[in-house]
PDB file of C-alpha atoms in Angstrom:
ATOM      1  CA  MET N 745     171.539  16.533  90.843  1.00 57.00           C
ATOM      2  CA  ASN N 746     169.684  16.756  94.150  1.00 69.00           C
ATOM      3  CA  GLU N 747     167.399  13.953  95.115  1.00 78.00           C
ATOM      4  CA  PHE N 748     163.735  14.842  94.560  1.00 83.00           C
ATOM      5  CA  LYS N 749     161.718  15.048  97.774  1.00 87.00           C
ATOM      6  CA  ILE N 750     158.111  16.173  97.747  1.00 86.00           C
ATOM      7  CA  ASP N 751     158.431  18.092 101.023  1.00 80.00           C
ATOM      8  CA  ASN N 752     161.852  19.619 100.358  1.00 72.00           C
ATOM      9  CA  LYS N 753     161.117  21.016  96.939  1.00 63.00           C
ATOM     10  CA  ASN N 754     159.270  24.229  96.310  1.00 82.00           C
ATOM     11  CA  LYS N 755     155.654  23.367  95.821  1.00 88.00           C
ATOM     12  CA  ILE N 756     154.963  22.097  92.313  1.00 92.00           C
ATOM     13  CA  THR N 757     151.674  23.383  90.976  1.00 93.00           C
ATOM     14  CA  SER N 758     149.491  21.284  88.702  1.00 95.00           C
ATOM     15  CA  GLY N 759     150.094  23.684  85.795  1.00 95.00           C
ATOM     16  CA  PHE N 760     146.448  23.548  84.785  1.00 97.00           C
ATOM     17  CA  ILE N 761     144.934  26.882  83.802  1.00 96.00           C
ATOM     18  CA  ALA N 762     141.484  27.960  82.656  1.00 96.00           C
ATOM     19  CA  PRO N 763     140.860  30.149  79.581  1.00 95.00           C
ATOM     20  CA  GLU N 764     140.662  33.889  80.213  1.00 93.00           C
ATOM     21  CA  GLY N 765     137.182  34.963  81.265  1.00 92.00           C
ATOM     22  CA  PHE N 766     136.097  31.342  81.724  1.00 95.00           C
ATOM     23  CA  PHE N 767     134.781  31.885  85.238  1.00 93.00           C
ATOM     24  CA  ASP N 768     132.904  35.060  84.275  1.00 90.00           C
ATOM     25  CA  ASN N 769     131.091  33.350  81.417  1.00 90.00           C
ATOM     26  CA  PHE N 770     130.759  29.964  83.079  1.00 88.00           C
ATOM     27  CA  THR N 771     127.562  30.746  84.961  1.00 87.00           C
ATOM     28  CA  ILE N 772     125.593  31.929  81.880  1.00 88.00           C
ATOM     29  CA  PRO N 773     124.868  28.500  80.285  1.00 86.00           C
ATOM     30  CA  LEU N 774     124.566  26.970  83.734  1.00 87.00           C
ATOM     31  CA  ASN N 775     121.892  29.429  84.867  1.00 87.00           C
ATOM     32  CA  ARG N 776     120.072  28.913  81.551  1.00 87.00           C
ATOM     33  CA  GLU N 777     120.067  25.148  82.112  1.00 84.00           C
ATOM     34  CA  ILE N 778     118.880  25.501  85.695  1.00 82.00           C
ATOM     35  CA  ASN N 779     116.134  27.949  84.700  1.00 82.00           C
ATOM     36  CA  GLN N 780     114.953  25.528  82.025  1.00 81.00           C
ATOM     37  CA  GLN N 781     114.693  22.793  84.611  1.00 75.00           C
ATOM     38  CA  ASN N 782     112.714  25.118  86.846  1.00 71.00           C
ATOM     39  CA  THR N 783     110.217  26.114  84.156  1.00 65.00           C
ATOM     40  CA  ILE N 784     106.741  25.032  85.181  1.00 48.00           C
ATOM     41  CA  VAL N 785     105.106  22.840  82.577  1.00 48.00           C
ATOM     42  CA  LYS N 786     101.514  23.870  81.873  1.00 46.00           C
ATOM     43  CA  VAL N 787      99.137  20.965  82.371  1.00 49.00           C
ATOM     44  CA  ILE N 788      96.174  20.690  80.010  1.00 51.00           C
ATOM     45  CA  SER N 789      93.042  19.764  81.888  1.00 53.00           C
ATOM     46  CA  ILE N 790      92.082  16.152  81.255  1.00 53.00           C
ATOM     47  CA  ASN N 791      88.372  16.848  81.794  1.00 58.00           C
ATOM     48  CA  SER N 792      88.071  19.319  78.912  1.00 56.00           C
ATOM     49  CA  LYS N 793      89.635  16.845  76.515  1.00 67.00           C
ATOM     50  CA  ARG N 794      88.103  13.741  77.959  1.00 72.00           C
ATOM     51  CA  TRP N 795      86.740  12.318  74.710  1.00 74.00           C
ATOM     52  CA  ILE N 796      90.120  12.762  72.923  1.00 78.00           C
ATOM     53  CA  THR N 797      91.894  11.082  75.828  1.00 79.00           C
ATOM     54  CA  SER N 798      89.450   8.172  75.792  1.00 81.00           C
ATOM     55  CA  VAL N 799      89.878   7.554  72.052  1.00 84.00           C
ATOM     56  CA  ALA N 800      93.660   7.857  72.373  1.00 86.00           C
ATOM     57  CA  ALA N 801      93.696   5.425  75.297  1.00 87.00           C
ATOM     58  CA  VAL N 802      91.665   2.828  73.380  1.00 87.00           C
ATOM     59  CA  LEU N 803      93.975   3.167  70.365  1.00 87.00           C
ATOM     60  CA  ILE N 804      97.117   2.871  72.492  1.00 88.00           C
ATOM     61  CA  VAL N 805      95.823  -0.235  74.269  1.00 88.00           C
ATOM     62  CA  ALA N 806      94.771  -1.853  70.977  1.00 86.00           C
ATOM     63  CA  LEU N 807      98.115  -1.080  69.340  1.00 86.00           C
ATOM     64  CA  SER N 808     100.105  -2.147  72.380  1.00 86.00           C
ATOM     65  CA  ILE N 809      98.401  -5.548  72.539  1.00 84.00           C
ATOM     66  CA  THR N 810      99.002  -6.160  68.819  1.00 80.00           C
ATOM     67  CA  ILE N 811     102.643  -5.103  68.948  1.00 80.00           C
ATOM     68  CA  TYR N 812     103.363  -6.859  72.219  1.00 76.00           C
ATOM     69  CA  SER N 813     101.897 -10.155  71.042  1.00 74.00           C
ATOM     70  CA  LYS N 814     104.108 -10.069  67.927  1.00 72.00           C
ATOM     71  CA  MET N 815     107.239  -9.030  69.704  1.00 70.00           C
ATOM     72  CA  ALA N 816     109.833 -11.624  70.610  1.00 58.00           C
ATOM     73  CA  VAL N 817     110.772 -11.506  74.250  1.00 61.00           C
ATOM     74  CA  ILE N 818     114.243 -10.041  74.602  1.00 65.00           C
ATOM     75  CA  HIS N 819     116.414 -11.305  77.422  1.00 69.00           C
ATOM     76  CA  LEU N 820     119.015  -8.776  78.440  1.00 73.00           C
ATOM     77  CA  GLU N 821     122.277  -9.986  79.919  1.00 76.00           C
ATOM     78  CA  ASP N 822     123.524  -8.192  83.058  1.00 77.00           C
ATOM     79  CA  ASN N 823     126.564  -7.092  81.075  1.00 75.00           C
ATOM     80  CA  THR N 824     124.382  -5.441  78.429  1.00 79.00           C
ATOM     81  CA  ILE N 825     122.497  -3.510  81.068  1.00 76.00           C
ATOM     82  CA  GLU N 826     125.770  -2.477  82.727  1.00 74.00           C
ATOM     83  CA  ASN N 827     127.187  -1.281  79.388  1.00 75.00           C
ATOM     84  CA  TYR N 828     124.031   0.679  78.699  1.00 75.00           C
ATOM     85  CA  LEU N 829     124.116   2.333  82.101  1.00 71.00           C
ATOM     86  CA  THR N 830     127.778   3.234  81.679  1.00 69.00           C
ATOM     87  CA  SER N 831     127.657   4.574  78.157  1.00 69.00           C
ATOM     88  CA  GLN N 832     124.146   5.863  77.569  1.00 64.00           C
ATOM     89  CA  SER N 833     122.437   6.878  80.728  1.00 63.00           C
ATOM     90  CA  GLU N 834     122.992   9.932  82.877  1.00 66.00           C
ATOM     91  CA  ILE N 835     122.936   7.843  86.032  1.00 68.00           C
ATOM     92  CA  SER N 836     126.106   8.399  88.019  1.00 69.00           C
ATOM     93  CA  GLN N 837     127.506   6.540  91.013  1.00 68.00           C
ATOM     94  CA  PHE N 838     126.163   9.362  93.146  1.00 70.00           C
ATOM     95  CA  ASP N 839     122.618   8.743  91.889  1.00 74.00           C
ATOM     96  CA  LEU N 840     122.928   5.026  92.563  1.00 74.00           C
ATOM     97  CA  ILE N 841     124.261   5.623  96.076  1.00 75.00           C
ATOM     98  CA  ASN N 842     121.306   7.932  96.747  1.00 75.00           C
ATOM     99  CA  LEU N 843     118.890   5.192  95.711  1.00 78.00           C
ATOM    100  CA  LEU N 844     120.276   2.598  98.109  1.00 82.00           C
ATOM    101  CA  ASP N 845     118.790   2.323 101.564  1.00 82.00           C
ATOM    102  CA  LYS N 846     119.987   0.295 104.553  1.00 79.00           C
ATOM    103  CA  LYS N 847     118.010  -2.776 103.503  1.00 81.00           C
ATOM    104  CA  ASP N 848     119.463  -2.698  99.970  1.00 82.00           C
ATOM    105  CA  ILE N 849     122.983  -2.623 101.392  1.00 80.00           C
ATOM    106  CA  GLU N 850     122.207  -5.538 103.727  1.00 79.00           C
ATOM    107  CA  ASP N 851     120.739  -7.514 100.819  1.00 80.00           C
ATOM    108  CA  LEU N 852     123.804  -6.726  98.702  1.00 77.00           C
ATOM    109  CA  SER N 853     126.217  -7.931 101.363  1.00 75.00           C
ATOM    110  CA  LEU N 854     124.217 -11.167 101.675  1.00 75.00           C
ATOM    111  CA  GLU N 855     124.165 -11.594  97.919  1.00 73.00           C
ATOM    112  CA  LEU N 856     127.894 -10.928  97.532  1.00 71.00           C
ATOM    113  CA  ASN N 857     128.507 -13.539 100.239  1.00 66.00           C
ATOM    114  CA  LEU N 858     131.882 -12.125 101.266  1.00 60.00           C
ATOM    115  CA  TYR N 859     133.038 -14.261 104.147  1.00 60.00           C
ATOM    116  CA  ASN N 860     136.275 -13.499 105.949  1.00 63.00           C
ATOM    117  CA  THR N 861     137.785 -16.787 104.834  1.00 64.00           C
ATOM    118  CA  LYS N 862     137.369 -15.784 101.208  1.00 64.00           C
ATOM    119  CA  ILE N 863     139.023 -12.419 101.815  1.00 65.00           C
ATOM    120  CA  ASP N 864     141.919 -14.093 103.696  1.00 65.00           C
ATOM    121  CA  GLU N 865     142.336 -16.476 100.791  1.00 66.00           C
ATOM    122  CA  ASP N 866     142.465 -13.617  98.281  1.00 65.00           C
ATOM    123  CA  PHE N 867     145.067 -11.726 100.260  1.00 62.00           C
ATOM    124  CA  THR N 868     147.296 -14.777 100.617  1.00 62.00           C
ATOM    125  CA  ASN N 869     147.063 -15.300  96.860  1.00 62.00           C
ATOM    126  CA  GLY N 870     149.141 -12.195  96.183  1.00 55.00           C
ATOM    127  CA  ILE N 871     146.634  -9.381  95.800  1.00 57.00           C
ATOM    128  CA  GLU N 872     148.389  -6.016  96.232  1.00 59.00           C
ATOM    129  CA  ILE N 873     147.297  -5.247  99.767  1.00 60.00           C
ATOM    130  CA  GLU N 874     148.280  -1.597  99.648  1.00 61.00           C
ATOM    131  CA  ASN N 875     145.663  -0.938  96.983  1.00 59.00           C
ATOM    132  CA  TYR N 876     143.079  -1.833  99.613  1.00 60.00           C
ATOM    133  CA  LEU N 877     144.617   0.017 102.531  1.00 57.00           C
ATOM    134  CA  THR N 878     142.663   3.151 101.775  1.00 53.00           C
ATOM    135  CA  GLU N 879     139.408   1.216 101.768  1.00 52.00           C
ATOM    136  CA  ILE N 880     139.846  -0.020 105.322  1.00 50.00           C
ATOM    137  CA  ASN N 881     138.193   2.207 107.881  1.00 44.00           C
TER     138      ASN N 881
ATOM    139  CA  MET O 727     126.797  34.107 107.625  1.00 70.00           C
ATOM    140  CA  GLU O 728     126.650  30.755 109.349  1.00 83.00           C
ATOM    141  CA  GLU O 729     126.451  27.653 107.187  1.00 85.00           C
ATOM    142  CA  LYS O 730     123.121  26.672 108.769  1.00 85.00           C
ATOM    143  CA  ASP O 731     121.551  29.990 107.686  1.00 90.00           C
ATOM    144  CA  PHE O 732     123.049  29.709 104.221  1.00 92.00           C
ATOM    145  CA  ILE O 733     121.582  26.216 103.799  1.00 91.00           C
ATOM    146  CA  LEU O 734     118.170  27.530 104.885  1.00 90.00           C
ATOM    147  CA  GLN O 735     118.452  30.224 102.220  1.00 92.00           C
ATOM    148  CA  LEU O 736     119.333  27.596  99.636  1.00 91.00           C
ATOM    149  CA  LEU O 737     116.263  25.569 100.567  1.00 89.00           C
ATOM    150  CA  ASN O 738     113.834  28.491 100.668  1.00 90.00           C
ATOM    151  CA  PRO O 739     112.341  29.084  97.166  1.00 89.00           C
ATOM    152  CA  LYS O 740     112.263  32.847  97.808  1.00 92.00           C
ATOM    153  CA  THR O 741     115.974  33.153  98.599  1.00 93.00           C
ATOM    154  CA  GLN O 742     117.202  30.107  96.672  1.00 91.00           C
ATOM    155  CA  ASN O 743     118.273  31.937  93.531  1.00 90.00           C
ATOM    156  CA  ASN O 744     120.486  34.501  95.275  1.00 93.00           C
ATOM    157  CA  ALA O 745     121.926  31.892  97.604  1.00 94.00           C
ATOM    158  CA  PHE O 746     122.733  29.589  94.693  1.00 94.00           C
ATOM    159  CA  GLN O 747     124.493  32.424  92.847  1.00 94.00           C
ATOM    160  CA  LYS O 748     126.625  32.942  95.956  1.00 95.00           C
ATOM    161  CA  LEU O 749     127.374  29.227  96.087  1.00 96.00           C
ATOM    162  CA  LEU O 750     128.427  29.352  92.419  1.00 95.00           C
ATOM    163  CA  SER O 751     130.682  32.308  92.989  1.00 95.00           C
ATOM    164  CA  ASP O 752     132.315  30.718  96.070  1.00 95.00           C
ATOM    165  CA  TYR O 753     132.821  27.253  94.608  1.00 97.00           C
ATOM    166  CA  LYS O 754     133.380  27.628  90.848  1.00 96.00           C
ATOM    167  CA  ARG O 755     137.145  28.173  91.029  1.00 96.00           C
ATOM    168  CA  PRO O 756     138.121  25.628  93.700  1.00 97.00           C
ATOM    169  CA  LEU O 757     135.759  23.033  92.210  1.00 97.00           C
ATOM    170  CA  TYR O 758     137.148  23.627  88.716  1.00 98.00           C
ATOM    171  CA  ASN O 759     140.663  23.002  90.050  1.00 97.00           C
ATOM    172  CA  HIS O 760     139.489  19.895  91.872  1.00 98.00           C
ATOM    173  CA  ILE O 761     137.735  18.468  88.820  1.00 98.00           C
ATOM    174  CA  ARG O 762     140.514  19.481  86.417  1.00 98.00           C
ATOM    175  CA  ASN O 763     143.056  17.674  88.588  1.00 97.00           C
ATOM    176  CA  ILE O 764     141.000  14.502  88.174  1.00 97.00           C
ATOM    177  CA  VAL O 765     139.866  14.680  84.529  1.00 97.00           C
ATOM    178  CA  LEU O 766     142.962  16.610  83.296  1.00 97.00           C
ATOM    179  CA  ASP O 767     141.354  18.118  80.187  1.00 97.00           C
ATOM    180  CA  HIS O 768     139.806  21.615  80.302  1.00 97.00           C
ATOM    181  CA  ASP O 769     136.744  20.866  78.158  1.00 96.00           C
ATOM    182  CA  ASP O 770     135.988  17.769  80.206  1.00 97.00           C
ATOM    183  CA  ALA O 771     136.436  19.768  83.413  1.00 97.00           C
ATOM    184  CA  ASN O 772     133.979  22.351  82.093  1.00 96.00           C
ATOM    185  CA  ASP O 773     131.366  19.638  81.364  1.00 96.00           C
ATOM    186  CA  VAL O 774     131.824  17.970  84.743  1.00 97.00           C
ATOM    187  CA  LEU O 775     131.695  21.307  86.569  1.00 97.00           C
ATOM    188  CA  GLN O 776     128.381  22.163  84.886  1.00 96.00           C
ATOM    189  CA  ASN O 777     126.986  18.712  85.728  1.00 95.00           C
ATOM    190  CA  THR O 778     128.175  19.037  89.307  1.00 97.00           C
ATOM    191  CA  PHE O 779     126.381  22.337  89.892  1.00 96.00           C
ATOM    192  CA  ILE O 780     123.230  20.999  88.227  1.00 95.00           C
ATOM    193  CA  LYS O 781     123.353  17.928  90.492  1.00 95.00           C
ATOM    194  CA  VAL O 782     123.910  20.155  93.525  1.00 95.00           C
ATOM    195  CA  PHE O 783     120.902  22.266  92.556  1.00 93.00           C
ATOM    196  CA  GLN O 784     118.703  19.235  91.877  1.00 91.00           C
ATOM    197  CA  ASN O 785     119.647  17.561  95.141  1.00 92.00           C
ATOM    198  CA  LEU O 786     119.519  20.556  97.477  1.00 90.00           C
ATOM    199  CA  ASN O 787     116.352  19.194  99.055  1.00 87.00           C
ATOM    200  CA  ASN O 788     118.103  15.887  99.779  1.00 86.00           C
ATOM    201  CA  PHE O 789     120.959  17.585 101.624  1.00 86.00           C
ATOM    202  CA  LYS O 790     120.294  16.738 105.225  1.00 76.00           C
ATOM    203  CA  GLY O 791     123.109  18.749 106.771  1.00 78.00           C
ATOM    204  CA  GLU O 792     124.748  15.624 108.208  1.00 78.00           C
ATOM    205  CA  SER O 793     128.040  16.715 106.668  1.00 83.00           C
ATOM    206  CA  LYS O 794     129.352  20.151 105.773  1.00 90.00           C
ATOM    207  CA  LEU O 795     128.018  21.680 102.571  1.00 94.00           C
ATOM    208  CA  TYR O 796     131.625  21.860 101.362  1.00 94.00           C
ATOM    209  CA  SER O 797     132.176  18.106 101.800  1.00 94.00           C
ATOM    210  CA  TRP O 798     128.832  17.289 100.189  1.00 95.00           C
ATOM    211  CA  ILE O 799     129.579  19.403  97.101  1.00 97.00           C
ATOM    212  CA  TYR O 800     133.117  18.004  96.789  1.00 97.00           C
ATOM    213  CA  ARG O 801     131.749  14.475  97.094  1.00 96.00           C
ATOM    214  CA  ILE O 802     129.364  15.123  94.207  1.00 96.00           C
ATOM    215  CA  ALA O 803     132.171  16.672  92.123  1.00 97.00           C
ATOM    216  CA  THR O 804     134.502  13.737  92.818  1.00 97.00           C
ATOM    217  CA  ASN O 805     131.839  11.170  91.914  1.00 96.00           C
ATOM    218  CA  GLU O 806     130.876  13.068  88.777  1.00 97.00           C
ATOM    219  CA  SER O 807     134.531  13.270  87.694  1.00 97.00           C
ATOM    220  CA  ILE O 808     135.182   9.565  88.215  1.00 96.00           C
ATOM    221  CA  THR O 809     131.937   8.594  86.488  1.00 96.00           C
ATOM    222  CA  PHE O 810     132.852  10.890  83.592  1.00 97.00           C
ATOM    223  CA  ILE O 811     136.321   9.361  83.129  1.00 96.00           C
ATOM    224  CA  ASN O 812     134.967   5.810  83.254  1.00 95.00           C
ATOM    225  CA  LYS O 813     132.215   6.604  80.784  1.00 95.00           C
ATOM    226  CA  LYS O 814     134.589   8.373  78.390  1.00 96.00           C
ATOM    227  CA  ALA O 815     137.124   5.539  78.596  1.00 95.00           C
ATOM    228  CA  LYS O 816     134.451   2.946  77.882  1.00 94.00           C
ATOM    229  CA  LEU O 817     133.180   4.933  74.890  1.00 94.00           C
ATOM    230  CA  ASN O 818     136.742   5.055  73.525  1.00 94.00           C
ATOM    231  CA  GLY O 819     137.339   1.359  74.172  1.00 94.00           C
ATOM    232  CA  LYS O 820     140.150   2.125  76.611  1.00 94.00           C
ATOM    233  CA  THR O 821     140.755   1.758  80.320  1.00 94.00           C
ATOM    234  CA  SER O 822     140.570   4.990  82.297  1.00 93.00           C
ATOM    235  CA  ARG O 823     144.328   4.738  82.935  1.00 93.00           C
ATOM    236  CA  GLU O 824     145.053   4.454  79.195  1.00 94.00           C
ATOM    237  CA  LEU O 825     142.823   7.430  78.534  1.00 95.00           C
ATOM    238  CA  GLN O 826     144.562   9.536  81.175  1.00 95.00           C
ATOM    239  CA  SER O 827     148.037   8.469  79.972  1.00 95.00           C
ATOM    240  CA  LYS O 828     147.147   9.760  76.517  1.00 95.00           C
ATOM    241  CA  ILE O 829     146.098  13.128  77.941  1.00 95.00           C
ATOM    242  CA  VAL O 830     149.266  13.403  80.049  1.00 95.00           C
ATOM    243  CA  ASP O 831     151.456  12.493  77.052  1.00 94.00           C
ATOM    244  CA  ASN O 832     149.948  15.415  75.154  1.00 93.00           C
ATOM    245  CA  LEU O 833     149.922  17.853  78.070  1.00 93.00           C
ATOM    246  CA  GLN O 834     152.583  20.167  76.719  1.00 89.00           C
ATOM    247  CA  ALA O 835     150.564  20.730  73.569  1.00 91.00           C
ATOM    248  CA  ASP O 836     147.507  21.610  75.681  1.00 94.00           C
ATOM    249  CA  THR O 837     146.673  25.331  75.425  1.00 94.00           C
ATOM    250  CA  TYR O 838     145.362  25.294  78.960  1.00 96.00           C
ATOM    251  CA  PHE O 839     148.422  23.745  80.557  1.00 96.00           C
ATOM    252  CA  ASP O 840     151.147  26.090  81.659  1.00 94.00           C
ATOM    253  CA  GLY O 841     153.728  23.717  83.034  1.00 91.00           C
ATOM    254  CA  ASN O 842     157.279  22.562  82.547  1.00 92.00           C
ATOM    255  CA  GLU O 843     158.881  19.121  82.308  1.00 92.00           C
ATOM    256  CA  ILE O 844     158.824  18.604  86.078  1.00 92.00           C
ATOM    257  CA  GLN O 845     155.079  19.222  86.179  1.00 94.00           C
ATOM    258  CA  VAL O 846     154.492  16.782  83.313  1.00 96.00           C
ATOM    259  CA  LYS O 847     156.721  14.214  85.020  1.00 95.00           C
ATOM    260  CA  LEU O 848     154.781  14.660  88.249  1.00 96.00           C
ATOM    261  CA  GLN O 849     151.521  13.978  86.390  1.00 97.00           C
ATOM    262  CA  LYS O 850     153.092  10.844  84.887  1.00 96.00           C
ATOM    263  CA  ALA O 851     154.217   9.766  88.349  1.00 96.00           C
ATOM    264  CA  ILE O 852     150.701  10.254  89.728  1.00 97.00           C
ATOM    265  CA  LEU O 853     149.302   8.044  86.974  1.00 96.00           C
ATOM    266  CA  THR O 854     151.361   5.111  88.237  1.00 96.00           C
ATOM    267  CA  LEU O 855     149.380   5.131  91.511  1.00 96.00           C
ATOM    268  CA  PRO O 856     146.180   3.163  92.197  1.00 95.00           C
ATOM    269  CA  GLU O 857     143.062   5.262  91.527  1.00 93.00           C
ATOM    270  CA  LYS O 858     142.248   6.039  95.154  1.00 94.00           C
ATOM    271  CA  GLN O 859     145.857   6.986  95.954  1.00 96.00           C
ATOM    272  CA  GLN O 860     145.843   9.348  92.978  1.00 97.00           C
ATOM    273  CA  LEU O 861     142.779  11.069  94.392  1.00 96.00           C
ATOM    274  CA  VAL O 862     144.242  11.337  97.880  1.00 97.00           C
ATOM    275  CA  PHE O 863     147.556  12.682  96.590  1.00 97.00           C
ATOM    276  CA  LYS O 864     145.981  15.278  94.284  1.00 97.00           C
ATOM    277  CA  MET O 865     143.539  16.521  96.909  1.00 98.00           C
ATOM    278  CA  ARG O 866     146.179  16.684  99.621  1.00 97.00           C
ATOM    279  CA  TYR O 867     149.161  17.970  97.627  1.00 96.00           C
ATOM    280  CA  PHE O 868     147.649  20.286  94.994  1.00 96.00           C
ATOM    281  CA  GLU O 869     144.491  21.381  96.801  1.00 96.00           C
ATOM    282  CA  GLU O 870     145.850  21.170 100.379  1.00 95.00           C
ATOM    283  CA  ILE O 871     142.597  19.751 101.725  1.00 97.00           C
ATOM    284  CA  LYS O 872     142.879  18.734 105.370  1.00 96.00           C
ATOM    285  CA  TYR O 873     142.785  15.037 106.220  1.00 97.00           C
ATOM    286  CA  GLU O 874     139.607  15.476 108.285  1.00 96.00           C
ATOM    287  CA  GLU O 875     137.816  17.043 105.339  1.00 95.00           C
ATOM    288  CA  LEU O 876     139.240  14.455 102.944  1.00 96.00           C
ATOM    289  CA  SER O 877     137.889  11.802 105.263  1.00 96.00           C
ATOM    290  CA  THR O 878     134.330  13.146 104.936  1.00 93.00           C
ATOM    291  CA  ILE O 879     134.588  13.640 101.190  1.00 95.00           C
ATOM    292  CA  LEU O 880     136.074  10.236 100.379  1.00 95.00           C
ATOM    293  CA  GLY O 881     134.416   8.268 103.189  1.00 92.00           C
ATOM    294  CA  THR O 882     137.768   6.906 104.378  1.00 94.00           C
ATOM    295  CA  SER O 883     139.321   7.137 107.829  1.00 96.00           C
ATOM    296  CA  VAL O 884     142.002   9.750 108.530  1.00 97.00           C
ATOM    297  CA  GLY O 885     144.518   6.994 109.371  1.00 96.00           C
ATOM    298  CA  ALA O 886     143.978   5.214 106.068  1.00 96.00           C
ATOM    299  CA  LEU O 887     144.269   8.506 104.196  1.00 97.00           C
ATOM    300  CA  LYS O 888     147.570   9.331 105.886  1.00 97.00           C
ATOM    301  CA  ALA O 889     148.904   5.867 105.023  1.00 97.00           C
ATOM    302  CA  SER O 890     147.697   6.266 101.467  1.00 96.00           C
ATOM    303  CA  TYR O 891     149.335   9.691 101.055  1.00 97.00           C
ATOM    304  CA  HIS O 892     152.578   8.437 102.579  1.00 96.00           C
ATOM    305  CA  LEU O 893     152.689   5.513 100.120  1.00 96.00           C
ATOM    306  CA  ALA O 894     151.833   7.811  97.225  1.00 96.00           C
ATOM    307  CA  VAL O 895     154.648  10.235  98.114  1.00 96.00           C
ATOM    308  CA  LYS O 896     157.170   7.365  98.340  1.00 95.00           C
ATOM    309  CA  LYS O 897     156.208   6.029  94.917  1.00 96.00           C
ATOM    310  CA  ILE O 898     156.201   9.488  93.344  1.00 96.00           C
ATOM    311  CA  GLU O 899     159.649  10.291  94.742  1.00 95.00           C
ATOM    312  CA  ILE O 900     161.036   7.030  93.333  1.00 95.00           C
ATOM    313  CA  PHE O 901     159.494   7.820  89.947  1.00 96.00           C
ATOM    314  CA  MET O 902     160.760  11.432  89.963  1.00 94.00           C
ATOM    315  CA  ASN O 903     164.302  10.337  90.835  1.00 92.00           C
ATOM    316  CA  LYS O 904     164.486   7.949  87.908  1.00 87.00           C
ATOM    317  CA  ASP O 905     166.342   9.503  84.976  1.00 68.00           C
TER     318      ASP O 905
END
């Protein structure tokens, strides 16, 4: 049997196919979703319902104070927040990247405290260097 | 039409709808292939593709034209795919590699996979690579994306990408030549 070489062989395709008509029908639910997001929400004038708003506000404040004073303070571990973000929220890495500005990145690098000596130490302790090759610019 | 004009059409509320339909028609097939190569399963690829286009639409106003529209859209699709795999793996109590191994093991029973043993073996070989090398190999080998474009999409230098692809090919050839 001939030795397998990526460049010598005829190109191997991924083999993945889409169902028939998938691309024709694909845009229908997508356009519906996008149109929904674009729908303008009608805003009810606050002035015309001022007295209702005032009563509601007083009730909300009164209820909030009562509930808040009875509630035990919950301390969330970082890990819990991370798990929530991963499994429940719609926040992706792309969203997070978009939220970071230059100052955030500088703060992060200070917080992570990655000195060269630490990196050297890690590499000499047998970390697979080739896994990191692609990260080096 | 030049990309600059097309972007202006995408940003103008009056022309946005038509321009976005053109974007959908141009990108739906290549992006599906890109996403499918990462997530492997058709239904997952469908979900991620929908999310990608929604994200593109929502973020059009944030696109500053610093990179090509193509690279920007592919970057969103890649991030969405990786986020999706990680989230799905976590929900199933598995690592993303375990999750992907399971999909590859069942590939031949997949209605939307039309491949032979060599193609399944190649997918298994790819799974042995580190995550970033998998991405580089799939995008270079299956999708034939140029290194310069890969560099903008993945935010990695051309040199590092070439080294990564070279290493990936070596490992895959060793795996494929095992009995």
